[in-house]
Short mmCIF file of C-alpha atoms in Angstrom, two decimals:
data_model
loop_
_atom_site.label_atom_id
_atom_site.label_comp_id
_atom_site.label_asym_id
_atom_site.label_seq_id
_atom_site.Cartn_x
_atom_site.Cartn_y
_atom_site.Cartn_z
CA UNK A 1 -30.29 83.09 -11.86
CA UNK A 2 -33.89 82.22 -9.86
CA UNK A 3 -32.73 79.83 -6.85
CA UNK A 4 -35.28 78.44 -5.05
CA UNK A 5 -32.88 76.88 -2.28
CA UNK A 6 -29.86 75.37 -1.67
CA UNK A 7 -29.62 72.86 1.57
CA UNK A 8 -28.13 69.72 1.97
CA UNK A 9 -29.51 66.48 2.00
CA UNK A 10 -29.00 62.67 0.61
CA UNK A 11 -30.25 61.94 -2.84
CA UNK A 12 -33.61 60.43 -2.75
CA UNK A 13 -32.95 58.35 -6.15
CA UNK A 14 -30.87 57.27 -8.91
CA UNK A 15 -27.30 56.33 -9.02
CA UNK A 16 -26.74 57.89 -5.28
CA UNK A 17 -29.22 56.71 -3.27
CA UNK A 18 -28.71 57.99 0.26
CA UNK A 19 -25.42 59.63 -0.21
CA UNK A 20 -24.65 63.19 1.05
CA UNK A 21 -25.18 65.82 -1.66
CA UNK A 22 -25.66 70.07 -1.93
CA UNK A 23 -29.19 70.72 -3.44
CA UNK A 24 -29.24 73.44 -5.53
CA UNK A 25 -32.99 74.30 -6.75
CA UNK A 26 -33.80 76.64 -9.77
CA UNK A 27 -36.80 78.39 -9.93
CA UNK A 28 -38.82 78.12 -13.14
CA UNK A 29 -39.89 75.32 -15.33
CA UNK A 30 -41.64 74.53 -19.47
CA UNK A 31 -43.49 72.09 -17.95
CA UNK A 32 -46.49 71.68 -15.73
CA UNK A 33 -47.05 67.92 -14.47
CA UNK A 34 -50.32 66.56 -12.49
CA UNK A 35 -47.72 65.03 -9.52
CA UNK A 36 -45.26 67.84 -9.34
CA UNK A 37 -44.22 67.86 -5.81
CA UNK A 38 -42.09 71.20 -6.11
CA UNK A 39 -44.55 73.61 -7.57
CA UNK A 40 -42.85 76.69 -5.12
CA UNK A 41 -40.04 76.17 -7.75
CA UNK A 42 -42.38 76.24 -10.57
CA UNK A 43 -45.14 78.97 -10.11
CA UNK A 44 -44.91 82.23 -7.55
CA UNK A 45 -41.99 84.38 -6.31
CA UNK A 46 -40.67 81.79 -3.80
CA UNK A 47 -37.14 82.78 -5.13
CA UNK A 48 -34.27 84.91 -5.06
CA UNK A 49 -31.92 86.22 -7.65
CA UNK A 50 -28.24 85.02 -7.18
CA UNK A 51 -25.09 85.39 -8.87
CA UNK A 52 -22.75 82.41 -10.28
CA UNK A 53 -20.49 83.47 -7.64
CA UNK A 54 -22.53 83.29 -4.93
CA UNK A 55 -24.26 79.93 -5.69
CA UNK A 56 -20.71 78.33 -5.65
CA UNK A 57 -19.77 80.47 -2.47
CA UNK A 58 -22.57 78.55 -0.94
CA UNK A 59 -21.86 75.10 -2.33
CA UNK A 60 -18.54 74.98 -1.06
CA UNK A 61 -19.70 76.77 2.65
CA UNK A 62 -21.20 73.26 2.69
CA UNK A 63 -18.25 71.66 1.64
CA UNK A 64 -15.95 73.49 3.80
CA UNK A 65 -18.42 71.99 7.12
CA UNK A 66 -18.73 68.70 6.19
CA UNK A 67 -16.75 67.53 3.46
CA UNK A 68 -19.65 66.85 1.22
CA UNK A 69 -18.53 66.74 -2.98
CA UNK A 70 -21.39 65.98 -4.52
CA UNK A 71 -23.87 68.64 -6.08
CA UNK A 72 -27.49 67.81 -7.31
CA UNK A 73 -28.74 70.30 -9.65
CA UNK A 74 -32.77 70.26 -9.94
CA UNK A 75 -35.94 72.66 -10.04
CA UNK A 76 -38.41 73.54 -11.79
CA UNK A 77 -36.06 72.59 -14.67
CA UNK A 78 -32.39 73.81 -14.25
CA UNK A 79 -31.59 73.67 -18.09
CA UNK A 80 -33.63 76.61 -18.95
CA UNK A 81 -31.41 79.07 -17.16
CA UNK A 82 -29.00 81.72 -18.23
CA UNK A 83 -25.84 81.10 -16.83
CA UNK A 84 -26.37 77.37 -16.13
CA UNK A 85 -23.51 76.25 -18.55
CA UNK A 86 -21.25 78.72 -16.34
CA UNK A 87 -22.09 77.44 -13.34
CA UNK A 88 -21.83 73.59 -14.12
CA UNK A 89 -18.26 74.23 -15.46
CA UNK A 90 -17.19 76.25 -12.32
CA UNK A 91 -18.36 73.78 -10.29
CA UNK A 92 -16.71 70.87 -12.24
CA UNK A 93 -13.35 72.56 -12.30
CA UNK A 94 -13.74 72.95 -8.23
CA UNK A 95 -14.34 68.87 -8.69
CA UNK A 96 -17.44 68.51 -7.63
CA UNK A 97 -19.65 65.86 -8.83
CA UNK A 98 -22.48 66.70 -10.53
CA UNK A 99 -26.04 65.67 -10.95
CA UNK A 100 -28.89 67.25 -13.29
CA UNK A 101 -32.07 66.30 -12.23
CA UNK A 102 -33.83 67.27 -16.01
CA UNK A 103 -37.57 66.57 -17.40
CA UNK A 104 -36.87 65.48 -20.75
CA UNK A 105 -37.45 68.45 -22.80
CA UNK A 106 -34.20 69.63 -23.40
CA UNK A 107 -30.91 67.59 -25.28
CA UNK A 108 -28.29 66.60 -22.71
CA UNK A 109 -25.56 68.46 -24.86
CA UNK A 110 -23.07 69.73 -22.11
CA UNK A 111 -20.68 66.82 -20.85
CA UNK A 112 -17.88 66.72 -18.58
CA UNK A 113 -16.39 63.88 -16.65
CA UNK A 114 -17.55 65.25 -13.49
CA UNK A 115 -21.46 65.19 -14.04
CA UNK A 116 -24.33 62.81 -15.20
CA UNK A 117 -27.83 63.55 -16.03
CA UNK A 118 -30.52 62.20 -14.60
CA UNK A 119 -33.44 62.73 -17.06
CA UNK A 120 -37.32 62.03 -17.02
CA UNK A 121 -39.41 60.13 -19.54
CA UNK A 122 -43.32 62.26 -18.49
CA UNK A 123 -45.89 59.07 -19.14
CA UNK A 124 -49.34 59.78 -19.53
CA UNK A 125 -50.55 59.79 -16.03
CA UNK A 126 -48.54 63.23 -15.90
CA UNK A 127 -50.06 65.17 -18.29
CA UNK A 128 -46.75 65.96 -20.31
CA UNK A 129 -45.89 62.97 -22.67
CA UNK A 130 -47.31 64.99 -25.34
CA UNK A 131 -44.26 67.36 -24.42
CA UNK A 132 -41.99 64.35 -24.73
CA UNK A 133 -39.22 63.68 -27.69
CA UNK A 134 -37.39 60.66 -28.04
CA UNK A 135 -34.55 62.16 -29.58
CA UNK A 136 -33.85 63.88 -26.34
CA UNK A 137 -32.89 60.60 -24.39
CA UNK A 138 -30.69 59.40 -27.27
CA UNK A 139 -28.41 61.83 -26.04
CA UNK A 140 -28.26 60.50 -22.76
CA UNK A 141 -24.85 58.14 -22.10
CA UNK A 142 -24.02 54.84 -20.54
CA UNK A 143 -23.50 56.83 -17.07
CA UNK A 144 -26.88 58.73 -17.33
CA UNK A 145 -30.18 58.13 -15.81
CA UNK A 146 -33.36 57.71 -17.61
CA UNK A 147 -36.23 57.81 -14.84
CA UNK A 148 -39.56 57.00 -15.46
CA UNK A 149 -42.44 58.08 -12.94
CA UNK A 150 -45.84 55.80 -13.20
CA UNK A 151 -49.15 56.37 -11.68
CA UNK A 152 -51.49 54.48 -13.80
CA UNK A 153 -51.21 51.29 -15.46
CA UNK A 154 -50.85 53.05 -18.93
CA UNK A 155 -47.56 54.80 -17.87
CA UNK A 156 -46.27 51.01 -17.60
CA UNK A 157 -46.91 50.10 -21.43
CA UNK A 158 -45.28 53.58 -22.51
CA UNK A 159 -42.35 52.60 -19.97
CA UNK A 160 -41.82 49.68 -22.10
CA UNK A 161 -42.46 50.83 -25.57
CA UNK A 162 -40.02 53.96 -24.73
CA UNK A 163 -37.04 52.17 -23.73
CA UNK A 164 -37.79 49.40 -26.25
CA UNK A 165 -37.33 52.30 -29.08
CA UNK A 166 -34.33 53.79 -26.85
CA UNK A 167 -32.58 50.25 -27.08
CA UNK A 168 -33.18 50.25 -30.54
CA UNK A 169 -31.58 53.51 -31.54
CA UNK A 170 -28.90 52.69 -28.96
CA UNK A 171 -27.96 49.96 -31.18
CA UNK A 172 -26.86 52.10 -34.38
CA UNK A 173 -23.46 52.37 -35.40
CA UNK A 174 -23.97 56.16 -34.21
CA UNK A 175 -24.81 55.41 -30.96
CA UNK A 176 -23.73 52.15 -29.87
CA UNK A 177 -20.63 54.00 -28.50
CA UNK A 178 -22.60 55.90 -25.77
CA UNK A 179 -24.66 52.98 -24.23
CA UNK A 180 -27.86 52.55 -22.71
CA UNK A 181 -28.35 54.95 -19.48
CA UNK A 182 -29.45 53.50 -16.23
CA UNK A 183 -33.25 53.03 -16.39
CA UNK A 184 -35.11 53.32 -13.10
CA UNK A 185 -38.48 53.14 -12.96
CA UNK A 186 -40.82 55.34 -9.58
CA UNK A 187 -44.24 55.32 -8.34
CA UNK A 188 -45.69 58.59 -7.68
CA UNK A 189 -46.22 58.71 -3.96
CA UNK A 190 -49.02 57.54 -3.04
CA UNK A 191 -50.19 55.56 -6.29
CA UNK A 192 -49.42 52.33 -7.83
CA UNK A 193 -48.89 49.56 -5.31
CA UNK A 194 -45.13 48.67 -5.38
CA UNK A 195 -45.46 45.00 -5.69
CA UNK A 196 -47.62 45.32 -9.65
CA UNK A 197 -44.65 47.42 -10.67
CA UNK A 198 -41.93 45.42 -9.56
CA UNK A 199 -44.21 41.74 -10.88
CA UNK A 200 -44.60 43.78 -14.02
CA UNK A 201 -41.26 44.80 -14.15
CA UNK A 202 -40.20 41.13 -13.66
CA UNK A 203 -42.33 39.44 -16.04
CA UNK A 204 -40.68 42.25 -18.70
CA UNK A 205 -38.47 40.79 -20.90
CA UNK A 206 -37.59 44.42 -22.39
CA UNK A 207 -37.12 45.83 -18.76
CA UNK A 208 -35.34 43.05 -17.77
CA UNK A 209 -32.52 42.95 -20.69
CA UNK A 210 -31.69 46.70 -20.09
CA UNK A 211 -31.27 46.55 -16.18
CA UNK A 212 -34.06 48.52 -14.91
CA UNK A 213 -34.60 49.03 -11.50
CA UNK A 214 -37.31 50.10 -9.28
CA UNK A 215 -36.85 52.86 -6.75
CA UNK A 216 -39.36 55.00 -4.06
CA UNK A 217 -38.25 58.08 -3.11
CA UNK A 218 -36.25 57.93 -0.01
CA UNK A 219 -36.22 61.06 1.51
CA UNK A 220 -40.46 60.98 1.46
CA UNK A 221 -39.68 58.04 3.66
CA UNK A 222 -37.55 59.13 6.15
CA UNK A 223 -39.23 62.90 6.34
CA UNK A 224 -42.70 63.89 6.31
CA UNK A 225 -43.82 63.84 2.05
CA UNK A 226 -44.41 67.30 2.03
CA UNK A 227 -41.17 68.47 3.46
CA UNK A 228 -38.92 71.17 1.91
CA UNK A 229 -35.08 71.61 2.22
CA UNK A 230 -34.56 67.47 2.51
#
């Protein structure tokens, strides 16, 4: 498979926010969106071809140094590879924990106890929602992420009529079983003031009854925003 990089780091967002975690980045992604801050994973040659094997070899060198269990898969997006399935269940029988960092284009169909997904909703502002298929988050579970990345005031109203609709088929007999995921909701750095997301989060009575949270992205705080391997 085409990886970018592995390094570790803390997770930025979501469920582990500023916990230690191995990064591995696959190169490649369907999807081409206006705020993409990882285009050398996207576009270009800024890769190198690596077996299963070796990927895990160098997940667990990190693990061997410091300890660290948890492993954040991301890219570009990491579903579309070859080999992907192989390398989430080697990884999950070493007992690693597992995040997959997705954008919403492909069904969350491979579950183990030992991973989550952390999926994207694109809103307007990104150039993708056309790309976007409700269906896809219904297969999300109660220990999933649904994120949601706004830059313009539009990408709020689509926010809320999106997990409005997600509540809604959450509540079938079919899928009441799996839950709601955990909805966060991110400003694109640089965009949005924080304060008229979190006032409009508040005032949201849809937001509000399904637990969203906001979020910035942590490591563009502590490092420079245009840092790699953090």
């Amino acid at each position: 498979m085409k990886v970018c990089e592995i390094f570790r780091s803390i997770e930025g967002e979501g469920l582990r926010t500023g916990q230690a975690a191995v990064f591995v980045r696959l190169h490649g992604c369907n999807l081409r969106c206006s705020y993409c801050d990882s285009m050398y994973a996207v576009e270009g040659n800024d890769y190198k071809q690596m077996s299963v094997t070796e990927v895990v070899d160098a997940v667990e060198a990190y693990h061997t140094e410091s300890g660290v269990e948890c492993v954040t898969l991301t890219g570009g997006e990491p579903l579309l590879h070859a080999g992907v399935y192989e390398l989430l269940q080697t990884l999950c029988d070493k007992n690693f924990k597992i995040n997959i960092e997705t954008n919403g284009t492909i069904p969350c169909k491979w579950q183990h106890a030992n991973l989550f997904y952390t999926m994207d909703w694109k809103c307007k502002s990104s150039g993708m929602s056309g790309k976007m298929h409700i269906e896809n988050l219904a297969t999300l579970r109660s220990n999933d992420v649904l994120k949601f990345v706004v830059g313009a005031d539009e990408d709020l109203s689509e926010t809320e009529s999106v997990v409005a609709r997600l509540a809604q088929i959450k509540a079938t007999d079919a899928q009441e079983a799996t839950g709601m995921p955990s909805i966060y909701v991110s400003p694109v750095f640089g965009t949005l003031d924080y304060d008229k997301i979190v006032d409009w989060m508040l005032s949201s009575k849809i937001m509000t009854e399904n637990n969203a949270r906001f979020q910035v992205q942590l490591h563009k705080v502590i490092w420079d925003p245009d840092k790699r391997g953090v």
